[in-house]
Coordinates of C-alpha atoms and ligand atoms in Angstrom, one line a residue:
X1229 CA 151.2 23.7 -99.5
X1230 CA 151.6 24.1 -95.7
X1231 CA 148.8 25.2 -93.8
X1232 CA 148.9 28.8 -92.3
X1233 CA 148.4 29.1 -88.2
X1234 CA 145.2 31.0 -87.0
X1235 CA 145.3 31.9 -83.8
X1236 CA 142.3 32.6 -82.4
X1237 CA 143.0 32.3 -78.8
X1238 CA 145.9 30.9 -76.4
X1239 CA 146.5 30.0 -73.4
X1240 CA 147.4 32.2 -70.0
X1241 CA 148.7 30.6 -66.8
X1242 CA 148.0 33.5 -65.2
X1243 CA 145.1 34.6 -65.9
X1244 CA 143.8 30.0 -65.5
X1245 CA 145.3 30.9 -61.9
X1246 CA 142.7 33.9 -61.3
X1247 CA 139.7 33.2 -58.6
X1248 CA 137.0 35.5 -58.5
X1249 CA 134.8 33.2 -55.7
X1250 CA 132.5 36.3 -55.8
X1251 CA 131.5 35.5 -59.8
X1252 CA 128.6 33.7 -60.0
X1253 CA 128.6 30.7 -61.9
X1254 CA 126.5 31.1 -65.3
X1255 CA 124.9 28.2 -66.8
X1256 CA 123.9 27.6 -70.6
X1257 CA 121.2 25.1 -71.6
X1258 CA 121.6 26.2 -75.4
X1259 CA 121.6 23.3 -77.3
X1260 CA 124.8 23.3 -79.8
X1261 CA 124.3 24.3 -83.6
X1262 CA 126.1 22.3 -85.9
X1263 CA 126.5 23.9 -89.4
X1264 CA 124.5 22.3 -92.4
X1265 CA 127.9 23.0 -94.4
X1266 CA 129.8 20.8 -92.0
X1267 CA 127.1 17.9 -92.2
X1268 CA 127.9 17.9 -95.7
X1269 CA 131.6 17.9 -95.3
X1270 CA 131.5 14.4 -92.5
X1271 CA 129.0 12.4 -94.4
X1272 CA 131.2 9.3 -94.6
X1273 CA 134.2 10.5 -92.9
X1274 CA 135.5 8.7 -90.0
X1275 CA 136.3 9.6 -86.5
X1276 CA 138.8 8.2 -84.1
X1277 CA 139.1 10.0 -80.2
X1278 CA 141.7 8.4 -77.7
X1279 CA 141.7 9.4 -73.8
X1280 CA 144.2 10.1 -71.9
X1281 CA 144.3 10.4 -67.7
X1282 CA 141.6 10.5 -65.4
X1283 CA 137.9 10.1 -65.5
X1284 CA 137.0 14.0 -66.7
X1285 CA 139.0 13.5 -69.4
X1286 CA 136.6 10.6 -70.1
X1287 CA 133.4 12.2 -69.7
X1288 CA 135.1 14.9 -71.8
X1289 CA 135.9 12.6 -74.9
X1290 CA 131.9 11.3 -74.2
X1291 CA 131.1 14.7 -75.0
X1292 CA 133.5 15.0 -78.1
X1293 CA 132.4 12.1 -79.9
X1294 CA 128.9 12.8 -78.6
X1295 CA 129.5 16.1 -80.8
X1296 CA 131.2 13.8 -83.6
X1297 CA 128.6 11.7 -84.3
X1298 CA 125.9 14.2 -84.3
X1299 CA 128.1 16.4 -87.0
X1300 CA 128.0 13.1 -89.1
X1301 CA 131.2 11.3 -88.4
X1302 CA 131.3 7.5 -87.6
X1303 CA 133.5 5.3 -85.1
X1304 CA 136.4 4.0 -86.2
X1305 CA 138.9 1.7 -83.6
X1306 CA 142.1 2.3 -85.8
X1307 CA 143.4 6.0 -85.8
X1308 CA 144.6 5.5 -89.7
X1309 CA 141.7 4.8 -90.7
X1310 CA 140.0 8.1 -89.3
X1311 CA 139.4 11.7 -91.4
X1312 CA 140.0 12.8 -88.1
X1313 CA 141.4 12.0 -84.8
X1314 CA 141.0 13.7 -81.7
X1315 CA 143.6 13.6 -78.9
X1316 CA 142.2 14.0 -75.5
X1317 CA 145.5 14.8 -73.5
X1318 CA 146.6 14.9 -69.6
X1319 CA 149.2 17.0 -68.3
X1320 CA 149.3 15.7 -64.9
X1321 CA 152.7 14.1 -64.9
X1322 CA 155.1 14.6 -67.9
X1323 CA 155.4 10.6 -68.8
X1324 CA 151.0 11.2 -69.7
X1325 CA 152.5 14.3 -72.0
X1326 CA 155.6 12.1 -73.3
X1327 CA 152.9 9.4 -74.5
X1328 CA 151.0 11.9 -76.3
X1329 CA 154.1 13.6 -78.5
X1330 CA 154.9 10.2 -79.1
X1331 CA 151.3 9.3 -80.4
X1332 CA 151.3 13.0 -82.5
X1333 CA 154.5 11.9 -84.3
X1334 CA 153.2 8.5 -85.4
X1335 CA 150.3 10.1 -86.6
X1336 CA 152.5 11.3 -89.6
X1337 CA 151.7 8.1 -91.1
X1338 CA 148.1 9.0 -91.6
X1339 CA 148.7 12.6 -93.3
X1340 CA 150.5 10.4 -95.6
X1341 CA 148.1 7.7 -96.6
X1342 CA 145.6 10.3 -96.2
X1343 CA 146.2 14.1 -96.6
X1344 CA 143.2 15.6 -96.3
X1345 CA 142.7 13.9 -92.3
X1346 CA 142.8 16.4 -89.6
X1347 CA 144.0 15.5 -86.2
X1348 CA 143.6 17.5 -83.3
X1349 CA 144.4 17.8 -79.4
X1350 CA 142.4 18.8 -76.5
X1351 CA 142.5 18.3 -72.9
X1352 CA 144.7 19.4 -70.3
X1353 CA 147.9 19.6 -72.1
X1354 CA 146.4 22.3 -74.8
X1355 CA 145.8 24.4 -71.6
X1356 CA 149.5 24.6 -70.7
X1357 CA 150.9 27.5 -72.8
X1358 CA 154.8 25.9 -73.5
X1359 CA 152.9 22.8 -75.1
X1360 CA 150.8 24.7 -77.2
X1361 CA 154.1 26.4 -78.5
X1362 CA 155.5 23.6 -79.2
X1363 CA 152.8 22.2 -81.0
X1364 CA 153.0 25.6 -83.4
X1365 CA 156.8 24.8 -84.0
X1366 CA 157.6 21.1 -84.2
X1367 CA 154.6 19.6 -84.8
X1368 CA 152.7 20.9 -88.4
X1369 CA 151.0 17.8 -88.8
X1370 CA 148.1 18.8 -85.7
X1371 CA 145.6 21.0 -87.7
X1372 CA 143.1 21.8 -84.5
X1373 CA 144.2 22.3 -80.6
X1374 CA 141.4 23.1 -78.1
X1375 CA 141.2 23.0 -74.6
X1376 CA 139.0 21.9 -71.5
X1377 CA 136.8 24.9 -72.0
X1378 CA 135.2 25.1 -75.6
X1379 CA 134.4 21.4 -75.9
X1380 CA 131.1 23.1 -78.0
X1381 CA 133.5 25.2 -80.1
X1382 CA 134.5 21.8 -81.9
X1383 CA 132.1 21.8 -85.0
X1384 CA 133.1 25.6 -85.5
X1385 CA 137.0 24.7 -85.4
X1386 CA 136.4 21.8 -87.5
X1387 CA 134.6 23.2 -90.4
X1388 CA 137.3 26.4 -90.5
X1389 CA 139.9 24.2 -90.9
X1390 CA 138.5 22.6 -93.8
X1391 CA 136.6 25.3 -95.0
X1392 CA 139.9 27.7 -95.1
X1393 CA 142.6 24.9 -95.3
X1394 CA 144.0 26.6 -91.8
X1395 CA 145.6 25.1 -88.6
X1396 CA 144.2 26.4 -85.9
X1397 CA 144.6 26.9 -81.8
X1398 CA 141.7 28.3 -80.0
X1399 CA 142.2 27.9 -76.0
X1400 CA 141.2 29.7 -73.6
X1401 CA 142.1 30.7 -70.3
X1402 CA 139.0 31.4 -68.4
X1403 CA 136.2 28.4 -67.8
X1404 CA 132.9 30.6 -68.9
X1405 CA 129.5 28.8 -68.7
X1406 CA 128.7 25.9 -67.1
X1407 CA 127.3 24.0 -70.8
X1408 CA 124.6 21.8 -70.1
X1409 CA 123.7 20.3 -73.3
X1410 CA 126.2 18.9 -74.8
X1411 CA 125.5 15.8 -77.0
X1412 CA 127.3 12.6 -75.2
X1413 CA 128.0 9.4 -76.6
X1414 CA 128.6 6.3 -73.8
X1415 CA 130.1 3.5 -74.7
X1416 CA 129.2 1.6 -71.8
X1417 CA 125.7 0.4 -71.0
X1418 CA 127.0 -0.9 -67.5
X1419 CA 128.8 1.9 -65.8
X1420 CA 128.4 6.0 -66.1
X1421 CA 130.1 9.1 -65.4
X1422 CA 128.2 11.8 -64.0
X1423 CA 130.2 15.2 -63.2
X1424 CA 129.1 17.1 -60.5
X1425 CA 131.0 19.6 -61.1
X1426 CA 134.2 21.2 -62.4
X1427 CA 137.6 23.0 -61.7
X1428 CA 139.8 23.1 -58.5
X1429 CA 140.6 25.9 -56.4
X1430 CA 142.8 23.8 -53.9
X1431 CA 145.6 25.0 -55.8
X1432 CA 148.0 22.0 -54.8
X1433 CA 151.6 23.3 -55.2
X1434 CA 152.7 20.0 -57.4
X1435 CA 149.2 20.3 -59.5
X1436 CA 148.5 22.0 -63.0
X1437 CA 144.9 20.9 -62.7
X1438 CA 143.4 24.1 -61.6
X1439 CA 145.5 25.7 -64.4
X1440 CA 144.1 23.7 -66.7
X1441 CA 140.3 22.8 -65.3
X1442 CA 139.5 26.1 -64.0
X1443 CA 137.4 27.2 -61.3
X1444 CA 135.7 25.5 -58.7
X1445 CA 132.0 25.3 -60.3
X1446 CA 129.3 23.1 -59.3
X1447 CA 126.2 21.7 -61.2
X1448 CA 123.0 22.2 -59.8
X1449 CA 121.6 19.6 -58.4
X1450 CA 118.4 19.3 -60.4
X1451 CA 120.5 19.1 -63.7
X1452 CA 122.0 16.6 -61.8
X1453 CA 119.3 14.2 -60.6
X1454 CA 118.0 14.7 -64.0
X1455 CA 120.6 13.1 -65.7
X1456 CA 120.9 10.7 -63.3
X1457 CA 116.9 9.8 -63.1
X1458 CA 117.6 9.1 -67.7
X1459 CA 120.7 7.2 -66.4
X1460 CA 118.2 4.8 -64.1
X1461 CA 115.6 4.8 -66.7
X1462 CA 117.6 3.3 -69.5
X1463 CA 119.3 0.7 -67.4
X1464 CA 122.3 1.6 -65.4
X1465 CA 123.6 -0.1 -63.0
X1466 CA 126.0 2.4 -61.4
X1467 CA 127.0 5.8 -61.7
X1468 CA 130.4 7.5 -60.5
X1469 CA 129.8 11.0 -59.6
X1470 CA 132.6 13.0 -60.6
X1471 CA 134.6 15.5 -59.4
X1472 CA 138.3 16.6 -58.2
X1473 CA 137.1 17.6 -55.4
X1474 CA 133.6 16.1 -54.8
X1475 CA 133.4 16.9 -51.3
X1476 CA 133.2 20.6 -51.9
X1477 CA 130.2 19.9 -54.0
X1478 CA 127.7 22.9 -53.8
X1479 CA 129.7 25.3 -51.6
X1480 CA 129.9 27.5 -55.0
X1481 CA 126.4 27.7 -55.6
X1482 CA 125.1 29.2 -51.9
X1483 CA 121.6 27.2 -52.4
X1484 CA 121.6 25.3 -49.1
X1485 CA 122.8 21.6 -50.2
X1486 CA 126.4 20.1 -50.0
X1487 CA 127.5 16.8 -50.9
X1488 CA 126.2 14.6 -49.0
X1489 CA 122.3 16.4 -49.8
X1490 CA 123.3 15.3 -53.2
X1491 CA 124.2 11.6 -52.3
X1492 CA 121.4 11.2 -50.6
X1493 CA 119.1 12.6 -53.4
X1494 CA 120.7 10.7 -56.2
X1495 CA 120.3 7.2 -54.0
X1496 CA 117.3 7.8 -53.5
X1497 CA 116.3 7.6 -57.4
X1498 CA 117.4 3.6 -57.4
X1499 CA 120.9 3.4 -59.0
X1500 CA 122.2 -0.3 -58.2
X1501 CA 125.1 1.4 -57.1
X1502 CA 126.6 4.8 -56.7
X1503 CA 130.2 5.6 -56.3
X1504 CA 132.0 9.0 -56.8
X1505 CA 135.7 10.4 -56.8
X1506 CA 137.4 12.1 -55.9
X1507 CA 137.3 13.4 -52.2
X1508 CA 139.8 15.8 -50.6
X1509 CA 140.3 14.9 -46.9
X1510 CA 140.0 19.1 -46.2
X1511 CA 136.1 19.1 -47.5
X1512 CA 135.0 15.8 -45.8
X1513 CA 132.5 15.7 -43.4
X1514 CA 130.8 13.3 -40.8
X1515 CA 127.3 13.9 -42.6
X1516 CA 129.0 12.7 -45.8
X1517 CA 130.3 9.2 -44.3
X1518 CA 126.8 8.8 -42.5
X1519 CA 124.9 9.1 -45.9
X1520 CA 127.3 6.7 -47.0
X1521 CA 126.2 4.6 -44.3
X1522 CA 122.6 5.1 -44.4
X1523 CA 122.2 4.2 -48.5
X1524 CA 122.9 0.2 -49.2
X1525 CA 123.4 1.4 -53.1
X1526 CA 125.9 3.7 -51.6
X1527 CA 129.0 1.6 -52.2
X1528 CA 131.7 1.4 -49.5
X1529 CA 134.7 2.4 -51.0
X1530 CA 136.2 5.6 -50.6
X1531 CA 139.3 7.1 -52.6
X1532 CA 141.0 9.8 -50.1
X1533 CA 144.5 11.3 -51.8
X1534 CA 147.6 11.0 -48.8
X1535 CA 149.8 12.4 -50.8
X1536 CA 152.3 12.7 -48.4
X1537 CA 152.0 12.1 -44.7
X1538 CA 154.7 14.2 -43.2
X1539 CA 153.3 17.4 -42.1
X1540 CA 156.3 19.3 -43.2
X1541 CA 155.6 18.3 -46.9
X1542 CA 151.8 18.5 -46.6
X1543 CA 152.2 22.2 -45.7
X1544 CA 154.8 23.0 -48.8
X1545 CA 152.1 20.8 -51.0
X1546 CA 149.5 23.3 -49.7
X1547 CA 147.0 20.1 -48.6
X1548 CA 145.9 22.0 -45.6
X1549 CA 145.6 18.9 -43.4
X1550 CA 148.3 17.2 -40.7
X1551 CA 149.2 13.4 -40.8
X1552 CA 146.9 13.2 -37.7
X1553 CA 144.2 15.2 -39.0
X1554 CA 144.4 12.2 -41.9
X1555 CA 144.4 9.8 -39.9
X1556 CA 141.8 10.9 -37.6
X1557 CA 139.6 11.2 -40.5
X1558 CA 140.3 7.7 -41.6
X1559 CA 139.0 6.5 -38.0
X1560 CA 135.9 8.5 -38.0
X1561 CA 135.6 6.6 -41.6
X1562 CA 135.8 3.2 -40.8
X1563 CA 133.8 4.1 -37.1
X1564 CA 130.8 4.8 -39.5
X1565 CA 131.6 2.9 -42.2
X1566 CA 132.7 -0.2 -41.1
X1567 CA 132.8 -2.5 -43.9
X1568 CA 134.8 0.6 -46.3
X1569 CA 137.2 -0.3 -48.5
X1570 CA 139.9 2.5 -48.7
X1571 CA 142.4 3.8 -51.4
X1572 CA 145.0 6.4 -52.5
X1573 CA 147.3 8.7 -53.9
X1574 CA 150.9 9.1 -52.5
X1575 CA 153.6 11.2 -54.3
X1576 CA 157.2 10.5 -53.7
X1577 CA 160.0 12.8 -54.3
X1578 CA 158.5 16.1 -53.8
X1579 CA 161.1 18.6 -53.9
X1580 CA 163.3 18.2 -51.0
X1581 CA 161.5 15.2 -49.1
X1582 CA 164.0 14.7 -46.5
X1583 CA 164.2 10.5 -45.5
X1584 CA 162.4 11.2 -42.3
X1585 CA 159.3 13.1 -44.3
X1586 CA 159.4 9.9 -46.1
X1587 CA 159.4 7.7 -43.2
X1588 CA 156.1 9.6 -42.3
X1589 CA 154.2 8.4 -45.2
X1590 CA 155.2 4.9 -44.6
X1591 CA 154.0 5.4 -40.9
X1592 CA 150.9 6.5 -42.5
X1593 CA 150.7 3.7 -45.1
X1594 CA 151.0 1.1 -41.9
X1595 CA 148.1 2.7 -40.3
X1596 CA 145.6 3.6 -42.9
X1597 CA 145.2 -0.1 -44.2
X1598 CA 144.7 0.7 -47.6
X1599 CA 142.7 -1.8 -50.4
X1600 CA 144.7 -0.2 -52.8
X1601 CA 146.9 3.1 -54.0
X1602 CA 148.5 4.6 -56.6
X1603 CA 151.9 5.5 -56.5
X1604 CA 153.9 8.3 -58.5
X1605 CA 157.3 9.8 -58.5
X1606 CA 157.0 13.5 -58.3
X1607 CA 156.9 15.3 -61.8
X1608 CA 157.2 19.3 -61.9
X1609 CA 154.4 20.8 -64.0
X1610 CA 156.1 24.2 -65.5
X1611 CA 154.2 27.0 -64.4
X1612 CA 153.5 25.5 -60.7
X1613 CA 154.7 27.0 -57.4
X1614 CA 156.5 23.6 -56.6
X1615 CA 158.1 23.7 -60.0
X1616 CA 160.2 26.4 -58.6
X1617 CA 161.3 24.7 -55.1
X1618 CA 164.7 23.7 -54.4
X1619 CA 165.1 20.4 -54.8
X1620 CA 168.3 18.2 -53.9
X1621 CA 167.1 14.8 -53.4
X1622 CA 168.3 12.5 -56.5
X1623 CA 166.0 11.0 -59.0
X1624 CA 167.8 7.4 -57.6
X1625 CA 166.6 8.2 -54.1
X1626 CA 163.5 8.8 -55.3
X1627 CA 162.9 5.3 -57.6
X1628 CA 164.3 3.7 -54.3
X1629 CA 161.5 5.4 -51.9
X1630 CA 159.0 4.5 -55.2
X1631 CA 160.3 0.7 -55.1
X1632 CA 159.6 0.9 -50.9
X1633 CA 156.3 2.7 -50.6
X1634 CA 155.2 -0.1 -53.1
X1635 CA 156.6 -3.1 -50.9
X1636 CA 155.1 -1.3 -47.4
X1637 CA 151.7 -1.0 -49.4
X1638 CA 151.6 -4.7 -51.0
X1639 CA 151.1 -6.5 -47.3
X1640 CA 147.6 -4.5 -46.9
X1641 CA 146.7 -5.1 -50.3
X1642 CA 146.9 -8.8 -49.4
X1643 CA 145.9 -9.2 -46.4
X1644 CA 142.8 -7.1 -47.2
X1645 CA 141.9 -9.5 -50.1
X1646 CA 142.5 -12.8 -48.0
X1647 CA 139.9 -11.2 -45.9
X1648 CA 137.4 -12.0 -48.8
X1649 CA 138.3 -16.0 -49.2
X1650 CA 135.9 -18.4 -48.6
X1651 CA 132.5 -15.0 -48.2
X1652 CA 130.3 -14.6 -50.6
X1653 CA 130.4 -11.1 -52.3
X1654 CA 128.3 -8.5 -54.6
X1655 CA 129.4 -8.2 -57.8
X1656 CA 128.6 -6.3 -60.9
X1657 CA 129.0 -8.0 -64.0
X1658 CA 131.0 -6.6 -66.6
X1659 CA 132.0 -9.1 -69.1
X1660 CA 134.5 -11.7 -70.3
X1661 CA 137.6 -11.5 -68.4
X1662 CA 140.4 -9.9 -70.4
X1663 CA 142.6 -12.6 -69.5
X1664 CA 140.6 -15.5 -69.8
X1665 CA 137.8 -15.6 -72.4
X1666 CA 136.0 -18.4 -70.5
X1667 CA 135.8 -16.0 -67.1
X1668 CA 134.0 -13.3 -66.1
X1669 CA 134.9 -10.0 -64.7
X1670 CA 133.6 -7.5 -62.9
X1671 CA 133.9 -5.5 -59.2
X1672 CA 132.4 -6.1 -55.9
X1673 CA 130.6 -3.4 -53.7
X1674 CA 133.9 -2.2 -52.3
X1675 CA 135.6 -2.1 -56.0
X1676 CA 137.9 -5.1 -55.4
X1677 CA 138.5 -6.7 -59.7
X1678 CA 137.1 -10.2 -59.2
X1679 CA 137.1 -12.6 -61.9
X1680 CA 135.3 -15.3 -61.9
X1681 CA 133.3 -18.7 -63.4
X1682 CA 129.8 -17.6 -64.0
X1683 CA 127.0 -17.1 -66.5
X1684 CA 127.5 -15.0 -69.3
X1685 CA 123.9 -14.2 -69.4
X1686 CA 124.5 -12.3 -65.6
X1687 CA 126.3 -9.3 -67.9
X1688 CA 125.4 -6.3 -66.8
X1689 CA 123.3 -8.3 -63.7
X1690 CA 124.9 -8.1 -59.7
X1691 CA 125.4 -12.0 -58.7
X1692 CA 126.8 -13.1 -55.9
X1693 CA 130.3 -14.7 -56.4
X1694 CA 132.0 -17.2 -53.6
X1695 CA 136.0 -16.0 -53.3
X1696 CA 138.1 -18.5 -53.7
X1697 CA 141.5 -16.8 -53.9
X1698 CA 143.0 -13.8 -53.3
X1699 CA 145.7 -11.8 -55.3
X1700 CA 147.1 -8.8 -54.4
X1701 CA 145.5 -6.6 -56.7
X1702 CA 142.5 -9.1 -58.2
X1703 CA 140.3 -12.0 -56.4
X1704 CA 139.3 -15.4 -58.2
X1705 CA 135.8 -17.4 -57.8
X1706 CA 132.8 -18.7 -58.9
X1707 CA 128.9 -17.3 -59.1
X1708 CA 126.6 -19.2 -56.3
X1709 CA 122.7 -19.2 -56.6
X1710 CA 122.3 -17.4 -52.9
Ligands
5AD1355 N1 153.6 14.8 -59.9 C1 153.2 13.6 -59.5 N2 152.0 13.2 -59.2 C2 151.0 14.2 -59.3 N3 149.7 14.1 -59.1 C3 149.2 15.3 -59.4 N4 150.1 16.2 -59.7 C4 151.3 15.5 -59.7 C5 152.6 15.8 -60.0 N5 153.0 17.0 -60.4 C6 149.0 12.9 -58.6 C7 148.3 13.2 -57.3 C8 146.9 13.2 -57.7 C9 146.8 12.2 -58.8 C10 145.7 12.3 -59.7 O1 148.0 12.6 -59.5 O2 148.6 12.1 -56.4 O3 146.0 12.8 -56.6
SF4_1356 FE1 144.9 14.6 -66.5 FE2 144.3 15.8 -64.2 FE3 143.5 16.8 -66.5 FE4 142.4 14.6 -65.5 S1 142.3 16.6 -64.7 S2 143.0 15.0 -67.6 S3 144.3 13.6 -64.6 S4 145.6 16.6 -65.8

């Protein structure tokens, strides 16, 4: 018998679009309650959670099977062999929402084999109300969507869908409480996420992520630290504070610290290395590059979005800087930091990028000496102001400026990782190469991929490795004693 919809809440563009920067933030350290009745229900069953998009969504899915495994649930790798599997969705782009349909219809196969497994999506899409409608109609087979804000609903949703043998979409619109103790389950022993804190309020023109994320709200900074201090204690090597907009860390909270207080206070408790992402050029600050500076486990890599570097298109993108206020920022960068490594985002084909705005960005991209970038082809996010620009340029026109901005970008990648041949670099150890079992892999202080001949012992150790050849997106050598 099909299972009857409860809706319990859905999603509102509007009302995700709301600001009220006078709200305080309100923070919850309630641990979550996870029913007795549920327990009951997972002992044996199987979980399986895959992640799409960026790094919150990562953390996010940390904190879902962090909340799996305390209901009871177990790890499986192979989605059919789950009871039930968790999607963790982007909606940044449309191919990251194409993957996902595609993933939800071969997930037909395990309501087959098994009827009784429940599989449900979270994340960014679920935020975005015409996906959750057409998860309702055309796709039966997901029995639980939730979104970005009721991660700690999950062990309620879960047992009411057994329980009453319902499909059901709770999502809401509006972020509510900062939730400080959610269970977490990491993977890696290496590496860590910490967030910093949540939301955007640069509303972007092109981006769904406030939409979807919320409001701008920050952590404090002792919940921070404290996590971080564990972190040290049981081994890190390097944590990645997190954020979309790290930069305007604090400026929420009104209790005297910013961004770079926080750097500053988290190097200070002895992480190997710290990195964070990701920064908006419009929050940046002199004090943050000088504390970058100042702290050796303060790695020297910074990822600073472009976007786009004609100032025509930056103002319809609603980025609030100029190509020369960029670039200007980029040379007070590498003034203070000299040895940083820098990266990007570029969009090509926003609605109506004339060749000449174009031209700009390549301009831009010759200048800035990036280590690395990624590249996407514009994609209109229903519901965003950009969505509803004019737009004349051809989706040809825009694969050839793609195919361009990637052959203008590959001679800095290169010639930036010739620069490493023949030193001697930092790196952390991850593991075996994925390429080549008998090499090891890991990333150097300024995040270039270097794999290399070493000890397998070194896991999880920083060695120094001796470069001995350069690729344009990897470097290749061999672990010295120095
Ligand atoms: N189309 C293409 N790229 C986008 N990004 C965000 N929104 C869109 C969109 N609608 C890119 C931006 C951002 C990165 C995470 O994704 O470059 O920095
Ligand atoms: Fe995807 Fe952006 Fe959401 Fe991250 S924040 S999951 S990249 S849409």
């Amino acid at each position: 018998m099909a299972k009857k919809l409860k809706i319990e809440s859905l999603p509102d563009l509007k009302e995700a679009a709301r600001r009220n920067l006078k709200e305080a933030t309100v923070f919850s350290k309630e641990d979550i309650v996870i029913p007795s009745r549920l327990k009951m229900l997972a002992q044996g069953k199987k979980y399986f959670v895959r992640t799409y998009g960026c790094q919150a969504n990562v953390v996010d899915s940390e904190n879902i099977e962090g909340i799996l495994l305390e209901i009871g649930y177990t790890k499986v790798d192979d989605p059919l062999d789950a009871d039930i599997v968790i999607l963790n969705t982007c909606a940044v782009r449309e191919n990251a929402e194409d993957k996902v349909f595609g993933e939800v219809g071969a997930l037909k196969r395990l309501k087959n084999e098994n009827p009784d497994a429940l599989i449900a999506i979270s994340g960014c899409m679920t935020q975005e109300p015409h996906i959750v409608e057409m998860i309702k109609k055309k796709y039966p087979q997901v029995d639980i969507c939730f979104g970005t804000h009721n991660i700690n609903r999950l062990p309620q949703l879960i047992l009411r869908s057994i329980e009453q043998h319902i499909r059901i979409i709770e999502v809401f619109s509006k972020e509510g409480e900062v939730i400080e103790h959610i269970p977490t389950h990491r993977e890696d022993r290496i590496k860590a996420f910490v967030n910093i804190m949540y939301g955007c309020n640069k509303f972007c023109t092109y981006c769904i992520v406030p939409y979807t994320r919320g409001k701008e709200r920050s952590r404090k900074m002792e919940d921070i630290l404290d996590e971080c201090k564990k972190l040290v204690e049981e081994g890190y090597m390097e944590i990645t504070l997190l954020g979309q907009n790290v930069n305007a860390y604090g400026q929420d909270l009104n209790l005297g610290y910013d961004f770079a207080d926080l750097l500053e206070e988290v190097a200070k408790l002895g992480i190997p290395r710290l990195r964070f992402t990701t920064s908006h050029p419009w929050n940046f600050t002199d004090d943050m590059f000088k504390a970058i500076a100042k702290y050796p486990n303060i790695m020297p890599y910074i990822h600073l979005p472009l976007q786009s570097g004609s100032d025509e298109i930056l103002r319809k993108m609603g980025r609030r800087y100029t190509q020369a206020e960029y670039l200007d920022l980029v040379r007070r960068l590498r003034e203070i930091i000299p040895n940083v490594a820098l990266s990007t985002d570029i969009i090509v084909g926003f609605p109506n990028e004339s060749d000449e705005d174009f031209e700009e960005t390549l301009k831009v991209v010759r200048q800035a000496n990036y280590d690395s970038a990624f590249t996407f082809i514009y994609s209109p996010r229903e519901g965003t102001p950009a969505a509803k620009m004019e737009d004349k340029i051809s989706m040809d026109t825009k694969h050839e400026r793609f195919n361009r901005l990637i052959k203008e970008l590959t001679p800095s990648f290169e010639a930036n990782a010739q620069k490493y041949v023949g030193k001697i670099v930092p790196v952390l150890v991850e593991g075996a190469s994925k390429k080549d079992e008998g090499m090891l892999t890991g990333y150097s202080d300024t995040n270039k991929l270097i794999n290399f001949k070493g000890d397998p012992k070194h896991v999880g150790k920083i060695v120094n490795v001796k470069i001995t050849e350069s690729h344009t997106f990897s470097l290749l050598g061999e672990e010295v004693d120095e």
